[in-house]
mmCIF file of C-alpha atoms in Angstrom:
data_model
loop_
_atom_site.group_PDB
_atom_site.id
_atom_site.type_symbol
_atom_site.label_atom_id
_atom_site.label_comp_id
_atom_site.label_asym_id
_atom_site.label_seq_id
_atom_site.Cartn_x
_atom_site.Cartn_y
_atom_site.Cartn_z
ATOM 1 C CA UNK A 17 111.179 91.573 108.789
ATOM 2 C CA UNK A 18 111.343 88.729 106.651
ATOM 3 C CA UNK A 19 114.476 88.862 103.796
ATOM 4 C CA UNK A 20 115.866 91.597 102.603
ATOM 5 C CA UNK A 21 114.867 94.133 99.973
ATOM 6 C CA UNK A 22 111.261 95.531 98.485
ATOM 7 C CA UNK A 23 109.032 95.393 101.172
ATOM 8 C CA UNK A 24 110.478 92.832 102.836
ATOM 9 C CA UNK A 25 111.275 90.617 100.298
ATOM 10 C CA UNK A 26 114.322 89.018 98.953
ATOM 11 C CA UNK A 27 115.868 90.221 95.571
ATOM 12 C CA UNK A 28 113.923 89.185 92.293
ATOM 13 C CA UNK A 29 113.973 85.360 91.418
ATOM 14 C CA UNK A 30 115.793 84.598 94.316
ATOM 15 C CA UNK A 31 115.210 80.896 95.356
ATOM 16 C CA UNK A 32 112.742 80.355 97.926
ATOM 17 C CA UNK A 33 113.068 77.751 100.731
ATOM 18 C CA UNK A 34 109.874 76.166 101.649
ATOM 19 C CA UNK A 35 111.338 75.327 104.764
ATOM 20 C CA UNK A 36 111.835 78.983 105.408
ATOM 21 C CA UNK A 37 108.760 80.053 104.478
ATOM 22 C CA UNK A 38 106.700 77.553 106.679
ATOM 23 C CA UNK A 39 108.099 79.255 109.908
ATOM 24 C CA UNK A 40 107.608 82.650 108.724
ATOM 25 C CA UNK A 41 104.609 84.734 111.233
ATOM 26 C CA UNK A 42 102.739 85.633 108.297
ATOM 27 C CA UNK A 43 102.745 81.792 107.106
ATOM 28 C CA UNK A 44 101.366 80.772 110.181
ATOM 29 C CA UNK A 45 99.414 83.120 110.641
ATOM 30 C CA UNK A 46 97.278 82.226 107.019
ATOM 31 C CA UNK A 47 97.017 78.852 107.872
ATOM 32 C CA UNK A 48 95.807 79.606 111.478
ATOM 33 C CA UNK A 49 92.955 81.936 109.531
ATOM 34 C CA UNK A 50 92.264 79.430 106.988
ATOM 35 C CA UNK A 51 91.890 76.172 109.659
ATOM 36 C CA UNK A 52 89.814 78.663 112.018
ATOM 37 C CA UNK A 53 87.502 79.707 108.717
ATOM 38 C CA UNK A 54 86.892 76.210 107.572
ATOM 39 C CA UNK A 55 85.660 75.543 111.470
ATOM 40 C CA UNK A 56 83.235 78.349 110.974
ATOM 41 C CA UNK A 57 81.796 77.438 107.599
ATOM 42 C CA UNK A 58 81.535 73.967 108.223
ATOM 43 C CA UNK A 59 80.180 74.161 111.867
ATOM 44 C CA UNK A 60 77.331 76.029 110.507
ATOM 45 C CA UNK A 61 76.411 73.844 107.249
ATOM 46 C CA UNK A 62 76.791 70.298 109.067
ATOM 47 C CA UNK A 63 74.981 71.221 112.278
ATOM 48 C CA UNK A 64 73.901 74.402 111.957
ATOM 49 C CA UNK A 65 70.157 73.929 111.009
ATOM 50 C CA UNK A 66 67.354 71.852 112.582
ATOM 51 C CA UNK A 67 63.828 71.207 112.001
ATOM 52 C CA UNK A 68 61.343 70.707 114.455
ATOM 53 C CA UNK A 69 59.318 68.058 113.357
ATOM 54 C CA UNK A 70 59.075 69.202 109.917
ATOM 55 C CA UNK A 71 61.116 69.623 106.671
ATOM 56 C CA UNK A 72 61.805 72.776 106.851
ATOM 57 C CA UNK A 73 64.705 73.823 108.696
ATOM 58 C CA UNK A 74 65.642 76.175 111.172
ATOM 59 C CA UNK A 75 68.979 78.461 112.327
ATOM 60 C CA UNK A 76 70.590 76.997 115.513
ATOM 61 C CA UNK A 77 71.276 81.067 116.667
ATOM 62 C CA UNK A 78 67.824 81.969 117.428
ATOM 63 C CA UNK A 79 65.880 80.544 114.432
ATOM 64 C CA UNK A 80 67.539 83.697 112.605
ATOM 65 C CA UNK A 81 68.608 82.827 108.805
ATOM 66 C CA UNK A 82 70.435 85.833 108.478
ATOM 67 C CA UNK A 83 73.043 84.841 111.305
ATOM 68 C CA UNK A 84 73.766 81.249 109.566
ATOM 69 C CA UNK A 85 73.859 82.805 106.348
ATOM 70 C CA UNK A 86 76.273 86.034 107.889
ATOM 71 C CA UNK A 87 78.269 82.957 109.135
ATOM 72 C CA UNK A 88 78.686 80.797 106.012
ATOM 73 C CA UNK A 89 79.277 83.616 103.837
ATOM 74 C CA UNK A 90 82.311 84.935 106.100
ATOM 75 C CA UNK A 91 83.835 81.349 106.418
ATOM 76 C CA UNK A 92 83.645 80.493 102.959
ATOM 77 C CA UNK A 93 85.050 83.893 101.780
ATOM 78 C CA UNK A 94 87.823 83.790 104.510
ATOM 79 C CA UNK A 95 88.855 80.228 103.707
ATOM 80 C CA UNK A 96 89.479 81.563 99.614
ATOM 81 C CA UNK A 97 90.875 84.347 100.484
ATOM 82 C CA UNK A 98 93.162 82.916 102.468
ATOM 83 C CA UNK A 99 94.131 80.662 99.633
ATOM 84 C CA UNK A 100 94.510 83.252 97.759
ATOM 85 C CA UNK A 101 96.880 84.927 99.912
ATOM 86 C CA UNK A 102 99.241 82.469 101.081
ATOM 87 C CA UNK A 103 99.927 81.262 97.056
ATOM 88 C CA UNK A 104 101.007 85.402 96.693
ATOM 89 C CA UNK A 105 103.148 85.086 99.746
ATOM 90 C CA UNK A 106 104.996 82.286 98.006
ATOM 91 C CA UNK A 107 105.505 83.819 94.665
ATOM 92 C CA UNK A 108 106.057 87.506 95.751
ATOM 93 C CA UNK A 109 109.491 87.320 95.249
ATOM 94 C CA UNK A 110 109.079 86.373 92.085
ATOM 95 C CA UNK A 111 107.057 89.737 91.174
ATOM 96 C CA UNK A 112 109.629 91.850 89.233
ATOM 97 C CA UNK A 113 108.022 95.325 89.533
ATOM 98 C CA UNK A 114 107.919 97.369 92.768
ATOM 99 C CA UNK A 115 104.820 98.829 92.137
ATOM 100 C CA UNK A 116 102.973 95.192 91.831
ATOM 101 C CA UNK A 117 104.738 94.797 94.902
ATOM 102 C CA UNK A 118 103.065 97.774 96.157
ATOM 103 C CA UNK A 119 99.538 96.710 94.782
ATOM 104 C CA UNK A 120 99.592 93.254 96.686
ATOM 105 C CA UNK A 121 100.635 94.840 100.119
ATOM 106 C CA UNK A 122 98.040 97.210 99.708
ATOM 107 C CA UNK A 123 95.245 94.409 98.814
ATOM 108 C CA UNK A 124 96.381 92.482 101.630
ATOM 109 C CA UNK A 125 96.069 95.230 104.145
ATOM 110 C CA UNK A 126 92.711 96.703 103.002
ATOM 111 C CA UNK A 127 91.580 92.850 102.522
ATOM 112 C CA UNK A 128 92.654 91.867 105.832
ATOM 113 C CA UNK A 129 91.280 94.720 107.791
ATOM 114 C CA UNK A 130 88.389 94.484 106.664
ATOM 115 C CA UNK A 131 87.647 90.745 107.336
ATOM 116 C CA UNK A 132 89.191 91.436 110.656
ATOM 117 C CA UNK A 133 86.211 93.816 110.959
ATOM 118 C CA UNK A 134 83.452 91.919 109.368
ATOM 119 C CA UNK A 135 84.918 88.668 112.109
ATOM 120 C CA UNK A 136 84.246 91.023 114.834
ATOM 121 C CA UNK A 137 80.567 91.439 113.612
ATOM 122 C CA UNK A 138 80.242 87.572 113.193
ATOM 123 C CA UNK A 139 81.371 87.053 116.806
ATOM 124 C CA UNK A 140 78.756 89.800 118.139
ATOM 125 C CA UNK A 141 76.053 88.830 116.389
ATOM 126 C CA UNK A 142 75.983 85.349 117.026
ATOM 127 C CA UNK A 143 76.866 85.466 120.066
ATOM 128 C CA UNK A 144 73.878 88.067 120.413
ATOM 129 C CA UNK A 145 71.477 85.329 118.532
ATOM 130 C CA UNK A 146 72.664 82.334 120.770
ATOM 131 C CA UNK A 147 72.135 83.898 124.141
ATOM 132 C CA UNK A 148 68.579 84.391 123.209
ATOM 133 C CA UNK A 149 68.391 80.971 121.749
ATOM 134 C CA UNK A 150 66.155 79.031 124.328
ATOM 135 C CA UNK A 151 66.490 75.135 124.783
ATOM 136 C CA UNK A 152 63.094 74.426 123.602
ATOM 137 C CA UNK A 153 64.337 75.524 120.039
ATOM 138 C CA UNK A 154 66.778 73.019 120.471
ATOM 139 C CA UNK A 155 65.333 69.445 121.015
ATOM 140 C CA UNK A 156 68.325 66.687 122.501
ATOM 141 C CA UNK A 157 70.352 69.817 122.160
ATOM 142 C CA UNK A 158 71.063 69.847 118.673
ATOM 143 C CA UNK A 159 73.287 71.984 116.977
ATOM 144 C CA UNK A 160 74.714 73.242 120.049
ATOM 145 C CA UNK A 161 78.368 72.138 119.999
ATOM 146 C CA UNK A 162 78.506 73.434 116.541
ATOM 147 C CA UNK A 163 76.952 77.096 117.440
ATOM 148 C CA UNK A 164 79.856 77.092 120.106
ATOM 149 C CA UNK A 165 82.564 76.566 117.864
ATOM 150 C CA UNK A 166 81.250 79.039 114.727
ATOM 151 C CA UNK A 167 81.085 81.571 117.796
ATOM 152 C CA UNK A 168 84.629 80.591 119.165
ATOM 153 C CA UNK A 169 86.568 80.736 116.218
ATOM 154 C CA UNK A 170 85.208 84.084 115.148
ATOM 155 C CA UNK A 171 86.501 85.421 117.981
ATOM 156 C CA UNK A 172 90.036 83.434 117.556
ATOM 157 C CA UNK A 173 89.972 84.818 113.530
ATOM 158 C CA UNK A 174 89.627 88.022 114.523
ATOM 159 C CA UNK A 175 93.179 87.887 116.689
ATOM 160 C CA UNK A 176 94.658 85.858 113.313
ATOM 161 C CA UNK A 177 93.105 88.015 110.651
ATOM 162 C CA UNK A 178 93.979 91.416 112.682
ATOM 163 C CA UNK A 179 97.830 89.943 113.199
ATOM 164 C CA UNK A 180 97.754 89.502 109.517
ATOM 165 C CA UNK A 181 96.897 93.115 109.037
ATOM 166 C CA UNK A 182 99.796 94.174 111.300
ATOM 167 C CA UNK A 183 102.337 92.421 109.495
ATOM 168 C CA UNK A 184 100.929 93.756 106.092
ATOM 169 C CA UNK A 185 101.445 96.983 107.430
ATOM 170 C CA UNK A 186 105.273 96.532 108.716
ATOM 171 C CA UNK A 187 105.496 95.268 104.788
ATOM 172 C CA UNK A 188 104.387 98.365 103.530
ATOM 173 C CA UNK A 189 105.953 100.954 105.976
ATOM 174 C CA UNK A 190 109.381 98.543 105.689
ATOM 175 C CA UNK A 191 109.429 100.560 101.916
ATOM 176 C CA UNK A 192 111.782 99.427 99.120
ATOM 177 C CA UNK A 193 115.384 99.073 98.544
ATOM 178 C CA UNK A 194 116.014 100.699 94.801
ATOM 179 C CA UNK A 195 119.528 99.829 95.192
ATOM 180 C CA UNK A 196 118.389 95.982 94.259
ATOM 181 C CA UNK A 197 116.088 97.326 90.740
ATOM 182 C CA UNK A 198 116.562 99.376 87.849
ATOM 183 C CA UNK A 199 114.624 101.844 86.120
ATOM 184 C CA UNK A 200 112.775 98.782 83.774
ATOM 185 C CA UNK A 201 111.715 97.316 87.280
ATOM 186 C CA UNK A 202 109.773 99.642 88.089
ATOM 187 C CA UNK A 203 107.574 99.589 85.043
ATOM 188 C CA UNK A 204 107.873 95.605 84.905
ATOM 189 C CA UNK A 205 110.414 95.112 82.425
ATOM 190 C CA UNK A 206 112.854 92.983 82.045
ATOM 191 C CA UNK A 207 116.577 94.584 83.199
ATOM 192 C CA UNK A 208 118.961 95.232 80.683
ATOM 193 C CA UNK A 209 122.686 96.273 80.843
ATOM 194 C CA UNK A 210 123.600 99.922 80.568
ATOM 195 C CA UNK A 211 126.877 99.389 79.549
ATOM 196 C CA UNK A 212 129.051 96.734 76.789
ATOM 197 C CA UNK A 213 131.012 94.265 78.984
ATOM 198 C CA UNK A 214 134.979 94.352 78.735
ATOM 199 C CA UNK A 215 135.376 90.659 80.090
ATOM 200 C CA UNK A 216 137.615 88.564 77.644
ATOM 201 C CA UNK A 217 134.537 86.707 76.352
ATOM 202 C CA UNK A 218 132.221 89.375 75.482
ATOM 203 C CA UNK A 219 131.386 89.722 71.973
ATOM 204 C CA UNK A 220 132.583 93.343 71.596
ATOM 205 C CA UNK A 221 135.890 94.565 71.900
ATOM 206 C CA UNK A 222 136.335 98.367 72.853
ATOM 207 C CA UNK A 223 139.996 100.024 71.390
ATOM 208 C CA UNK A 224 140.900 103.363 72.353
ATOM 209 C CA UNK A 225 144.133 105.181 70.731
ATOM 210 C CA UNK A 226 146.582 106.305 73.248
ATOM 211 C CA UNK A 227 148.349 109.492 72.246
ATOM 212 C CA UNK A 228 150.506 111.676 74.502
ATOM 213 C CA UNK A 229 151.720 115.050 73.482
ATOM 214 C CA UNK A 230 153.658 117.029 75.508
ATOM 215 C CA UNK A 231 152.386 120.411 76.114
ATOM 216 C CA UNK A 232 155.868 121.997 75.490
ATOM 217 C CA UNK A 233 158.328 121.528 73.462
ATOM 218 C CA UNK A 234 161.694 122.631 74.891
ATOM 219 C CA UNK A 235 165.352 123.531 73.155
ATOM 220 C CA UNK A 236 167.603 122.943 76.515
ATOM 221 C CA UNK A 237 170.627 122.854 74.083
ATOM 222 C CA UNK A 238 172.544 125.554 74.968
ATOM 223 C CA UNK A 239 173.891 127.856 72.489
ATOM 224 C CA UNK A 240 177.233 127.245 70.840
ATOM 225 C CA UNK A 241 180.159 129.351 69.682
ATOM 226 C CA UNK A 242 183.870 128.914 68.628
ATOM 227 C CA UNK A 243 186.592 130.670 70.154
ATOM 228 C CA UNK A 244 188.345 132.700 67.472
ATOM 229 C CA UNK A 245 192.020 131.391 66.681
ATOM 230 C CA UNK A 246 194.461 134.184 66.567
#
């Protein structure tokens, strides 16, 4: 996984290289999602409505509003999203407290599994309203090239979007390291020190009194006497 310590990142306020961070999976991965989401909302608001000889205009799939509207609305979300997502990649090492650590992971995955779902329901349904499409809705053929693509890169965000989810999941399941935080890290405080400093230019100076008393007190002088002089 990428860097070392809670869930997967490195410690807190530890310099990021961007260098490093371009060639990460889960960079390339975003971008991937966000290029392939702009395709499919802008596919189906340039070219993705004609009119037939009128004012009013039509859906490309089938004459079916719903489907251009199911489109746009799941390209435009995808593309902020993954905005969104790639500017809390780059500052999540910055995020002091494990449990907002935890929160984003957890947003990511249930974010990212579900647009991986709601993808797979954009590629079957207009794929479903283009096969009936016939070619007299579409005079000269309008609109076609564009129906192709929002169809094609549904299917390609739902490979990006569900590879996203995997590596959200390693994230998660890759835990934390509480050897790199302290106790005001996990409620989002700033760390203090537990203990005065004893380098020579701390402030404080700590003086203990060393006394030693021996536990016995011993008389090896042996006893004396004087020999009597006759």
């Amino acid at each position: 996984m990428d860097g070392v310590g809670s869930f997967g990142a490195g410690r807190t306020g530890s310099t990021i290289d961007p260098i490093t961070f371009a060639k990460q999976p889960t960079t390339i991965l975003r971008v991937l999602s966000w290029i392939f989401s702009l395709v499919v909302f802008a596919s189906i608001v340039n070219e993705g409505y004609v009119n037939f000889g009128s004012e009013r205009l039509h859906c490309v799939f089938n004459q079916n509003s719903d489907a251009c509207n199911y489109g746009v609305f799941v390209g435009l979300v995808g593309l902020l999203a993954c905005s969104f997502f790639f500017l809390l990649d780059y500052k999540f090492s910055s995020i002091s407290s494990v449990k907002d650590r935890k929160k984003a992971i957890m947003l990511e995955i249930g974010f990212s599994g579900f647009w991986t779902f709601l993808y797979f329901v954009s590629f079957c349904f207009l794929a479903n309203q283009w096969s009936r499409t016939s070619p007299e809705d579409l005079p000269l053929n309008q609109g076609a090239d564009a129906a192709r693509a929002a169809i094609t890169f549904s299917f390609f965000s739902i490979i990006t979007w569900a590879g996203l989810t995997v590596r959200a999941v390693q994230k998660y399941m890759l835990g934390t390291d509480m050897t790199l935080f302290t106790t005001e890290h996990m409620d989002g405080g700033a760390p203090t020190q537990p203990y005065p400093s004893n380098s020579p230019g701390g402030g404080g100076t700590e003086t203990t009194e060393t006394y030693q008393s021996p536990p016995f007190t011993e008389n090896n002088s042996a006893p004396t006497y004087q020999i009597p002089i006759y």
